[in-house]
Coordinates of N, CA and C and ligand atoms in Angstrom, one line a residue:
M1 N 210.6 233.3 192.9 CA 210.5 233.1 191.4 C 211.6 232.1 190.9
N2 N 211.2 231.4 190.0 CA 212.1 230.4 189.6 C 212.3 230.6 188.0
F3 N 213.4 231.1 187.5 CA 213.6 231.3 186.1 C 214.7 230.3 185.7
T4 N 214.5 229.3 184.9 CA 215.5 228.4 184.5 C 215.9 228.7 183.1
D5 N 214.9 229.3 182.4 CA 215.2 229.6 180.9 C 215.1 231.3 180.9
G6 N 215.9 231.8 179.9 CA 215.9 233.1 179.8 C 214.5 233.6 179.5
L7 N 214.1 234.8 179.8 CA 212.9 235.5 179.7 C 213.0 236.9 179.0
F8 N 212.3 237.0 178.0 CA 212.4 238.2 177.1 C 211.2 239.1 177.3
I9 N 211.5 240.2 178.1 CA 210.3 241.2 178.3 C 210.6 242.5 177.6
T10 N 209.5 243.0 177.0 CA 209.6 244.2 176.3 C 208.6 245.2 176.9
F11 N 209.0 246.5 176.8 CA 208.2 247.7 177.0 C 207.8 248.4 175.7
E12 N 206.6 248.7 175.6 CA 206.1 249.5 174.4 C 205.2 250.6 174.8
G13 N 205.0 251.5 173.9 CA 204.0 252.6 174.1 C 204.4 253.8 173.5
I14 N 203.6 254.8 173.6 CA 203.9 256.2 172.7 C 205.2 256.8 173.5
D15 N 205.7 257.8 172.7 CA 206.8 258.7 173.3 C 206.5 259.1 174.6
G16 N 207.3 259.2 175.6 CA 207.0 259.8 176.9 C 206.0 259.1 177.8
S17 N 205.7 257.9 177.4 CA 204.7 257.1 178.2 C 205.1 256.5 179.5
G18 N 206.5 256.5 179.6 CA 207.1 256.0 181.0 C 207.7 254.6 180.7
K19 N 208.1 254.3 179.6 CA 208.7 252.9 179.4 C 210.0 252.8 180.1
S20 N 210.9 253.8 179.8 CA 212.2 253.6 180.5 C 212.2 253.6 182.0
T21 N 211.2 254.5 182.5 CA 211.1 254.5 184.0 C 210.6 253.1 184.5
Q22 N 209.6 252.6 183.7 CA 209.2 251.2 184.2 C 210.1 250.1 184.0
S23 N 211.0 250.2 182.9 CA 212.0 249.1 182.7 C 213.0 249.2 183.7
Q24 N 213.4 250.5 184.1 CA 214.4 250.6 185.3 C 213.8 250.1 186.5
L25 N 212.5 250.3 186.9 CA 211.9 249.9 188.2 C 211.9 248.4 188.2
L26 N 211.5 247.7 187.0 CA 211.4 246.3 187.0 C 212.9 245.7 187.1
Y27 N 213.8 246.3 186.4 CA 215.2 245.9 186.5 C 215.6 245.9 188.0
D28 N 215.4 247.0 188.6 CA 215.8 247.1 190.1 C 215.1 246.1 191.0
A29 N 213.8 245.8 190.8 CA 213.0 244.9 191.5 C 213.6 243.5 191.3
L30 N 213.9 243.1 190.2 CA 214.4 241.8 189.9 C 215.8 241.5 190.4
N31 N 216.5 242.6 190.2 CA 217.9 242.6 190.8 C 218.0 242.4 192.2
D32 N 217.0 243.3 193.0 CA 217.0 243.1 194.4 C 216.5 241.7 194.9
L33 N 215.8 241.0 193.9 CA 215.4 239.5 194.2 C 216.6 238.5 194.0
G34 N 217.7 239.1 193.4 CA 218.8 238.2 193.2 C 218.8 237.5 191.9
I35 N 217.9 238.1 190.9 CA 217.7 237.4 189.7 C 218.7 237.9 188.7
S36 N 219.3 237.1 187.8 CA 220.2 237.8 186.8 C 219.5 238.4 185.6
V37 N 219.6 239.6 185.5 CA 218.7 240.4 184.5 C 219.6 241.5 183.9
I38 N 219.4 241.8 182.5 CA 219.9 243.0 182.0 C 218.9 243.9 181.4
Q39 N 219.3 245.2 181.1 CA 218.4 246.2 180.7 C 218.9 246.7 179.5
T40 N 218.2 246.7 178.3 CA 218.6 247.3 177.1 C 217.5 248.1 176.3
R41 N 217.7 248.6 175.2 CA 216.8 249.4 174.5 C 216.9 249.4 173.1
E42 N 215.9 249.8 172.4 CA 215.9 250.0 171.0 C 215.3 251.4 170.6
P43 N 215.9 251.9 169.4 CA 217.0 251.5 168.7 C 218.2 251.7 169.4
G44 N 219.1 250.6 169.3 CA 220.4 250.6 170.2 C 220.5 249.4 170.9
G45 N 221.3 249.4 171.9 CA 221.5 248.1 172.8 C 222.7 247.4 172.4
S46 N 223.4 247.8 171.4 CA 224.7 247.2 170.9 C 225.5 248.4 170.2
I47 N 226.8 248.1 170.2 CA 227.6 249.3 169.6 C 227.1 249.7 168.2
G48 N 227.0 248.7 167.3 CA 226.4 249.1 166.0 C 225.1 249.6 165.9
A49 N 224.2 249.0 166.8 CA 222.8 249.6 166.8 C 222.7 251.0 167.2
E50 N 223.6 251.3 168.3 CA 223.6 252.7 168.7 C 224.0 253.7 167.6
I51 N 224.9 253.3 166.8 CA 225.4 254.2 165.6 C 224.1 254.5 164.7
I52 N 223.3 253.2 164.5 CA 222.2 253.3 163.6 C 221.2 254.4 164.3
R53 N 221.1 254.1 165.6 CA 220.0 255.0 166.4 C 220.2 256.4 166.1
S54 N 221.5 256.8 166.1 CA 221.7 258.3 166.0 C 221.2 259.0 164.5
L55 N 221.2 258.0 163.6 CA 220.7 258.4 162.4 C 219.1 258.5 162.3
L56 N 218.5 257.7 163.2 CA 217.1 257.6 163.1 C 216.3 258.7 164.0
V57 N 217.1 259.1 165.2 CA 216.2 259.7 166.1 C 216.4 261.3 166.1
S58 N 217.4 261.7 165.2 CA 217.6 263.2 165.0 C 217.4 263.5 163.6
G59 N 217.3 264.9 163.4 CA 217.1 265.5 162.1 C 215.7 265.7 161.7
D60 N 215.6 266.1 160.4 CA 214.2 266.4 160.0 C 213.2 265.2 159.9
T61 N 212.0 265.5 160.1 CA 211.0 264.5 160.1 C 211.0 263.7 158.7
D62 N 211.4 264.4 157.6 CA 211.4 263.8 156.3 C 212.7 263.3 155.9
R63 N 213.6 263.1 156.9 CA 215.1 262.6 156.6 C 214.9 261.3 155.9
W64 N 214.0 260.4 156.5 CA 213.8 258.9 155.9 C 212.4 258.8 155.7
S65 N 212.2 258.0 154.6 CA 210.7 257.5 154.4 C 210.5 256.3 155.3
A66 N 209.3 256.0 155.4 CA 208.8 255.0 156.3 C 209.5 253.6 155.9
E67 N 209.6 253.4 154.5 CA 210.3 252.2 154.1 C 211.7 252.1 154.5
T68 N 212.5 253.3 154.4 CA 213.8 253.3 154.8 C 214.0 253.1 156.2
E69 N 213.1 253.7 157.1 CA 213.1 253.4 158.5 C 212.9 252.1 158.9
I70 N 212.0 251.2 158.2 CA 211.9 249.8 158.6 C 213.2 249.1 158.3
L71 N 214.0 249.4 157.3 CA 215.2 248.7 156.9 C 216.2 249.2 158.1
L72 N 216.2 250.5 158.5 CA 217.3 250.8 159.3 C 217.0 250.2 160.8
F73 N 215.6 250.3 161.3 CA 215.3 249.7 162.5 C 215.6 248.2 162.5
T74 N 215.4 247.6 161.4 CA 215.5 246.1 161.4 C 217.1 245.7 161.4
A75 N 217.9 246.6 160.8 CA 219.3 246.3 160.8 C 219.9 246.5 162.1
A76 N 219.4 247.6 162.8 CA 219.8 247.8 164.2 C 219.4 246.7 165.1
R77 N 218.1 246.2 164.9 CA 217.6 245.0 165.7 C 218.3 243.8 165.5
R78 N 218.8 243.6 164.3 CA 219.5 242.3 164.0 C 220.8 242.3 164.8
D79 N 221.5 243.4 164.7 CA 222.8 243.6 165.5 C 222.6 243.5 167.0
H80 N 221.6 244.1 167.5 CA 221.2 244.1 169.0 C 220.9 242.7 169.4
L81 N 220.1 241.9 168.4 CA 219.8 240.5 168.8 C 220.9 239.6 169.0
E82 N 221.8 239.9 167.9 CA 223.1 239.0 167.8 C 224.1 239.3 168.9
K83 N 224.2 240.5 169.3 CA 225.4 240.9 170.3 C 224.9 241.0 171.6
T84 N 223.6 241.3 171.9 CA 223.2 241.5 173.3 C 222.1 240.7 173.8
I85 N 220.9 240.6 173.0 CA 219.8 239.9 173.4 C 220.0 238.4 173.6
Q86 N 220.4 237.7 172.4 CA 220.5 236.3 172.3 C 221.6 235.8 173.2
P87 N 222.7 236.4 173.4 CA 223.8 235.9 174.3 C 223.2 235.9 175.8
A88 N 222.5 236.8 176.1 CA 222.1 236.9 177.6 C 220.9 236.0 177.8
L89 N 219.9 235.7 176.8 CA 219.0 234.6 176.9 C 219.6 233.2 177.0
T90 N 220.7 233.1 176.2 CA 221.4 231.6 176.3 C 221.9 231.5 177.6
K91 N 222.4 232.6 178.3 CA 222.9 232.4 179.7 C 221.8 232.4 180.7
N92 N 220.5 232.2 180.2 CA 219.3 232.2 181.1 C 219.1 233.4 181.9
Q93 N 219.5 234.5 181.4 CA 219.2 235.8 182.0 C 217.9 236.4 181.6
I94 N 217.3 237.2 182.4 CA 216.1 238.0 181.9 C 216.6 239.2 181.2
V95 N 216.0 239.4 180.0 CA 216.3 240.6 179.2 C 215.1 241.5 179.3
I96 N 215.3 242.7 179.8 CA 214.2 243.8 179.8 C 214.6 244.7 178.6
C97 N 213.8 244.9 177.7 CA 214.1 245.7 176.5 C 213.0 246.8 176.3
D98 N 213.5 248.0 176.3 CA 212.6 249.2 176.1 C 212.5 249.3 174.5
R99 N 211.3 248.9 174.0 CA 210.9 248.9 172.6 C 211.7 247.6 171.9
F100 N 210.8 247.1 170.9 CA 211.3 246.0 170.0 C 210.4 246.0 168.8
V101 N 210.2 244.9 168.2 CA 209.5 244.9 166.8 C 208.1 245.5 166.9
D102 N 207.4 245.5 168.1 CA 206.0 246.0 168.1 C 206.1 247.6 167.8
S103 N 207.2 248.2 168.2 CA 207.4 249.6 167.7 C 207.4 249.8 166.3
T104 N 208.1 248.9 165.6 CA 208.2 249.1 164.1 C 206.8 248.7 163.5
R105 N 206.0 247.8 164.2 CA 204.7 247.4 163.6 C 203.9 248.5 163.8
V106 N 203.9 249.3 164.9 CA 203.0 250.4 165.0 C 203.5 251.7 164.4
Y107 N 204.8 252.2 164.6 CA 205.2 253.4 164.2 C 205.4 253.4 162.6
Q108 N 206.1 252.4 162.1 CA 206.2 252.3 160.6 C 205.1 251.7 159.9
G109 N 204.5 250.7 160.6 CA 203.4 249.8 160.0 C 202.0 250.4 160.0
V110 N 201.7 251.3 160.9 CA 200.4 252.0 161.1 C 200.5 253.4 161.1
A111 N 201.3 254.2 161.9 CA 201.3 255.5 162.0 C 201.9 256.3 160.9
R112 N 203.1 255.8 160.6 CA 203.9 256.6 159.5 C 203.3 256.2 158.1
A113 N 202.9 255.0 158.0 CA 202.4 254.5 156.6 C 201.5 253.1 156.9
D114 N 201.0 252.7 155.9 CA 200.1 251.5 155.9 C 201.1 250.4 155.5
L115 N 202.1 249.9 156.4 CA 203.2 249.0 156.0 C 203.2 247.8 156.9
R116 N 202.2 247.5 157.6 CA 202.3 246.4 158.6 C 202.8 245.1 158.0
Q117 N 202.3 244.8 156.8 CA 202.7 243.6 156.2 C 204.2 243.5 155.8
T118 N 204.7 244.6 155.4 CA 206.1 244.7 155.0 C 206.9 244.5 156.2
V119 N 206.5 245.2 157.3 CA 207.2 244.9 158.6 C 207.2 243.5 159.2
D120 N 206.0 242.9 159.1 CA 206.0 241.4 159.4 C 206.8 240.5 158.6
E121 N 206.8 240.8 157.3 CA 207.5 240.0 156.4 C 209.0 240.0 156.5
L122 N 209.5 241.3 156.8 CA 210.9 241.4 157.0 C 211.4 240.9 158.3
H123 N 210.5 241.0 159.3 CA 210.7 240.5 160.7 C 210.8 239.0 160.6
S124 N 210.0 238.3 159.7 CA 209.9 236.9 159.8 C 211.2 236.3 159.0
I125 N 211.8 237.2 158.2 CA 213.0 236.7 157.5 C 214.3 237.0 158.4
I126 N 214.4 238.1 158.9 CA 215.6 238.7 159.5 C 215.7 238.4 161.1
I127 N 214.6 238.6 161.7 CA 214.7 238.7 163.3 C 214.0 237.5 163.8
K128 N 212.9 237.1 163.4 CA 212.2 235.8 163.9 C 211.8 235.8 165.3
K129 N 212.5 236.6 166.2 CA 212.2 236.4 167.7 C 211.1 237.4 168.0
E130 N 210.2 236.8 169.1 CA 209.1 237.5 169.6 C 209.3 237.6 171.1
P131 N 208.9 238.7 171.8 CA 209.2 238.6 173.3 C 208.2 237.6 173.9
D132 N 208.6 237.1 175.1 CA 207.6 236.4 176.1 C 206.6 237.2 176.6
I133 N 206.9 238.3 177.1 CA 206.0 239.3 177.7 C 206.2 240.6 177.2
T134 N 205.1 241.3 176.8 CA 205.2 242.8 176.4 C 204.2 243.6 177.2
F135 N 204.9 244.6 177.8 CA 203.9 245.7 178.6 C 203.8 246.8 177.7
I136 N 202.6 247.1 177.4 CA 202.2 248.4 176.6 C 201.7 249.3 177.5
I137 N 202.5 250.4 177.8 CA 202.1 251.5 178.7 C 201.1 252.4 177.9
D138 N 200.0 252.5 178.4 CA 199.0 253.3 177.8 C 198.7 254.6 178.5
T139 N 199.0 255.7 177.7 CA 198.9 257.1 178.4 C 198.2 258.1 177.4
D140 N 197.9 259.2 178.0 CA 197.3 260.3 177.3 C 198.3 260.9 176.3
P141 N 198.2 261.0 175.0 CA 199.2 261.4 174.1 C 199.6 262.8 174.5
E142 N 198.6 263.7 174.8 CA 198.9 265.1 175.0 C 199.9 265.3 176.1
K143 N 199.6 264.6 177.3 CA 200.6 264.7 178.5 C 201.8 264.1 178.1
S144 N 201.9 262.9 177.5 CA 203.1 262.2 177.2 C 204.0 263.1 176.1
L145 N 203.4 263.7 175.3 CA 204.2 264.5 174.3 C 204.8 265.7 175.0
T146 N 204.1 266.2 175.9 CA 204.7 267.4 176.7 C 205.8 266.9 177.5
R147 N 205.7 265.8 178.2 CA 206.7 265.1 179.0 C 207.9 264.8 178.3
G148 N 207.6 264.2 177.1 CA 208.8 263.8 176.2 C 209.7 265.0 175.6
L149 N 209.0 266.0 175.2 CA 209.6 267.2 174.6 C 210.3 267.8 175.7
A150 N 209.8 267.8 177.0 CA 210.3 268.6 178.1 C 211.7 268.1 178.4
R151 N 212.1 266.9 177.9 CA 213.4 266.2 178.3 C 214.5 267.0 177.4
N152 N 214.1 267.6 176.3 CA 215.1 268.3 175.4 C 216.3 267.5 175.1
S153 N 216.0 266.2 174.7 CA 217.0 265.2 174.5 C 217.8 265.4 173.3
G154 N 217.2 266.2 172.2 CA 217.9 266.3 171.0 C 217.6 264.9 170.1
E155 N 216.7 264.2 170.6 CA 216.3 262.9 169.9 C 214.9 262.9 169.7
D156 N 214.3 264.1 169.1 CA 212.9 264.3 169.1 C 212.4 264.1 167.7
R157 N 212.9 263.4 166.8 CA 212.5 263.4 165.4 C 211.1 262.8 165.4
F158 N 210.8 261.8 166.2 CA 209.4 261.1 166.1 C 208.4 262.0 166.9
E159 N 208.9 262.6 167.9 CA 207.8 263.7 168.6 C 207.5 264.8 167.7
E160 N 208.4 265.2 166.9 CA 208.1 266.3 165.9 C 207.0 266.0 164.9
F161 N 206.6 264.8 164.8 CA 205.5 264.4 163.8 C 204.2 264.9 164.5
G162 N 204.2 265.3 165.9 CA 203.1 265.9 166.4 C 202.0 265.1 167.2
L163 N 200.9 265.7 167.6 CA 199.9 265.0 168.5 C 199.1 264.1 167.7
E164 N 198.7 264.5 166.5 CA 197.8 263.4 165.7 C 198.6 262.1 165.5
F165 N 199.9 262.3 165.3 CA 200.7 261.1 165.1 C 200.7 260.2 166.3
Q166 N 200.8 260.9 167.6 CA 200.8 260.1 168.9 C 199.5 259.5 169.2
K167 N 198.5 260.2 168.8 CA 197.1 259.6 168.8 C 197.0 258.2 168.0
K168 N 197.4 258.3 166.7 CA 197.5 257.1 165.9 C 198.3 256.0 166.6
L169 N 199.4 256.3 167.2 CA 200.2 255.4 167.8 C 199.5 254.7 168.9
R170 N 198.9 255.6 169.7 CA 198.1 255.1 170.9 C 197.1 253.9 170.4
N171 N 196.3 254.3 169.3 CA 195.4 253.4 168.9 C 195.9 252.2 168.3
G172 N 197.1 252.3 167.6 CA 197.8 251.2 167.1 C 198.2 250.2 168.1
F173 N 198.8 250.7 169.2 CA 199.3 249.8 170.2 C 198.1 249.1 171.0
S174 N 197.0 249.9 171.1 CA 195.8 249.3 171.7 C 195.3 248.1 170.9
E175 N 195.2 248.4 169.5 CA 194.8 247.3 168.6 C 195.8 246.0 168.7
L176 N 197.1 246.4 168.8 CA 198.1 245.2 168.8 C 197.9 244.4 170.1
S177 N 197.5 245.1 171.2 CA 197.3 244.3 172.5 C 196.1 243.4 172.3
K178 N 195.2 243.7 171.4 CA 194.1 242.7 171.3 C 194.4 241.6 170.4
T179 N 195.2 241.8 169.4 CA 195.5 240.8 168.5 C 196.7 239.9 169.1
E180 N 197.5 240.3 170.0 CA 198.6 239.7 170.6 C 198.4 239.5 172.1
K181 N 197.1 239.0 172.3 CA 196.7 238.8 173.8 C 197.7 238.0 174.7
S182 N 198.1 236.9 174.0 CA 198.8 236.0 174.9 C 200.1 236.6 175.5
R183 N 200.7 237.5 174.9 CA 202.0 238.1 175.4 C 201.9 239.5 175.8
C184 N 200.8 240.3 175.2 CA 200.8 241.7 175.5 C 199.8 242.0 176.7
H185 N 200.4 242.9 177.6 CA 199.4 243.5 178.6 C 199.4 244.9 178.5
L186 N 198.2 245.4 178.4 CA 198.0 246.9 178.1 C 197.8 247.4 179.7
I187 N 198.7 248.3 179.9 CA 198.9 248.7 181.4 C 198.5 250.2 181.4
N188 N 197.6 250.6 182.4 CA 197.2 252.0 182.6 C 198.3 252.8 183.1
G189 N 198.9 253.5 182.3 CA 200.2 254.3 182.7 C 199.9 255.7 183.3
M190 N 198.7 256.0 183.5 CA 198.2 257.4 184.0 C 198.0 257.2 185.5
R191 N 198.8 256.5 186.2 CA 198.9 256.3 187.7 C 200.2 256.7 188.2
S192 N 200.5 256.6 189.4 CA 201.8 256.9 190.0 C 202.8 255.8 189.5
K193 N 204.0 256.1 189.4 CA 205.1 255.2 188.9 C 205.1 253.9 189.8
E194 N 204.8 254.1 191.0 CA 204.9 252.8 191.9 C 203.6 251.8 191.6
E195 N 202.4 252.6 191.5 CA 201.3 251.7 191.2 C 201.5 250.9 189.8
V196 N 202.1 251.6 188.8 CA 202.2 250.9 187.6 C 203.3 249.8 187.7
S197 N 204.4 250.1 188.5 CA 205.5 249.0 188.5 C 205.0 247.9 189.4
N198 N 204.1 248.2 190.4 CA 203.6 246.9 191.1 C 202.8 246.0 190.3
D199 N 202.0 246.6 189.4 CA 201.2 245.8 188.5 C 202.2 244.9 187.6
I200 N 203.1 245.6 187.1 CA 204.1 244.9 186.2 C 204.8 243.7 186.8
L201 N 205.4 244.1 188.1 CA 206.2 243.1 188.8 C 205.2 241.8 189.1
N202 N 204.0 242.1 189.4 CA 203.0 241.0 189.8 C 203.0 240.1 188.5
I203 N 202.7 240.7 187.3 CA 202.5 239.9 186.0 C 203.8 239.2 185.8
V204 N 204.9 239.6 186.0 CA 206.2 239.0 185.9 C 206.3 237.7 186.8
K205 N 206.0 238.0 188.0 CA 206.0 236.9 189.1 C 204.9 235.9 188.7
D206 N 203.8 236.2 188.3 CA 202.8 235.2 187.9 C 203.3 234.3 186.8
Y207 N 204.0 234.9 185.8 CA 204.5 234.3 184.6 C 205.5 233.2 185.0
A208 N 206.3 233.5 186.0 CA 207.4 232.6 186.4 C 206.9 231.6 187.4
K209 N 205.7 231.6 187.9 CA 205.3 230.5 188.9 C 205.5 229.1 188.3
Ligands
ADP301 P1 209.6 256.9 177.7 O1 210.8 256.1 178.0 O2 208.3 256.0 177.4 O3 209.9 257.9 176.7 P2 210.0 258.0 180.4 O4 210.2 256.8 181.3 O5 211.4 258.6 180.0 O6 209.2 257.7 179.1 O7 209.2 259.1 180.9 C1 208.9 260.4 180.4 C2 208.8 261.4 181.5 O8 207.6 261.2 182.3 C3 209.9 261.5 182.6 O9 210.3 262.7 183.0 C4 209.5 260.5 183.7 O10 210.1 260.9 185.0 C5 207.9 260.9 183.8 N1 207.1 259.8 184.2 C6 207.2 258.5 183.9 N2 206.3 257.7 184.6 C7 205.5 258.7 185.1 C8 204.2 258.6 185.9 N3 203.6 257.2 186.1 N4 203.7 259.7 186.4 C9 204.3 260.8 186.2 N5 205.4 261.2 185.4 C10 206.0 260.1 184.9
TYD302 P1 213.0 255.8 172.2 O1 214.3 256.4 172.6 O2 212.4 254.9 173.0 O3 211.9 257.2 172.4 P2 211.1 257.6 173.7 O4 211.9 257.7 174.8 O5 210.6 259.1 173.1 O6 209.8 256.8 173.7 O7 212.9 255.6 170.7 C1 213.3 256.5 169.8 C2 212.2 256.7 168.8 O8 212.3 255.7 167.7 C3 210.7 256.8 169.3 O9 210.2 257.9 168.8 C4 210.0 255.6 168.5 C5 210.9 255.4 167.3 N1 210.8 254.0 166.8 C6 210.2 253.6 165.7 O10 209.7 254.5 165.0 N2 210.3 252.4 165.2 C7 210.9 251.3 165.9 O11 211.0 250.2 165.6 C8 211.6 251.7 167.2 C9 212.4 250.7 167.9 C10 211.6 253.0 167.6

């Protein structure tokens, strides 16, 4: 593989769909190939953004409105972009990021409220950056919700919105994969971790040819 420019890869999907598992497996595979790569996540990925994360992922479901969430996620994203993502891309590294703006488009723009236009407008002013490749891990909401809640992470505010919310998210991500065909790959996540990660690595290798 030949990467001369940085490459920005994101993982998206409903809660518990296997994003962090797959971003770790991709990171390990690229690292083994001797490629310079970093792994990061949202909300978080920089000191300031991790502080904002703790406000977002815990507490009652009605702690923030969808509008306030858009502002908080975007503030965290701006700090993450400035401090972590852009510096790595400038050094021609591959950046693997667990969630990015597509999560805001679907969680706040579709599932929490009908605010997709607000999300896109704010993104175009404050963030501007889109990923080069996005993997949307598609899984059954019932199974993923059980897996996610079983982690007992104390970061379950969005899981607490329930199964119907996870179903809306799945549809939202599936629709997004159709409108953003050039960068989004909808991946069947209901297979073994290894089968899923092989598909993903092959797509990255093809992109870099
Ligand atoms: P996410 O980051 O999307 O919330 P995780 O990667 O943390 O999801 O996975 C949630 C749980 O499901 C973890 O316990 C993980 O080990 C498990 N898991 C991930 N991928 C698979 C898979 N393909 N098959 C079965 N279990 C999986
Ligand atoms: P994450 O830690 O990735 O959760 P999980 O491992 O359960 O998938 O993200 C925390 C939560 O924040 C998750 O439920 C999705 C939500 N979220 C949004 O609602 N909007 C966003 O823009 C982002 C980045 C995350």
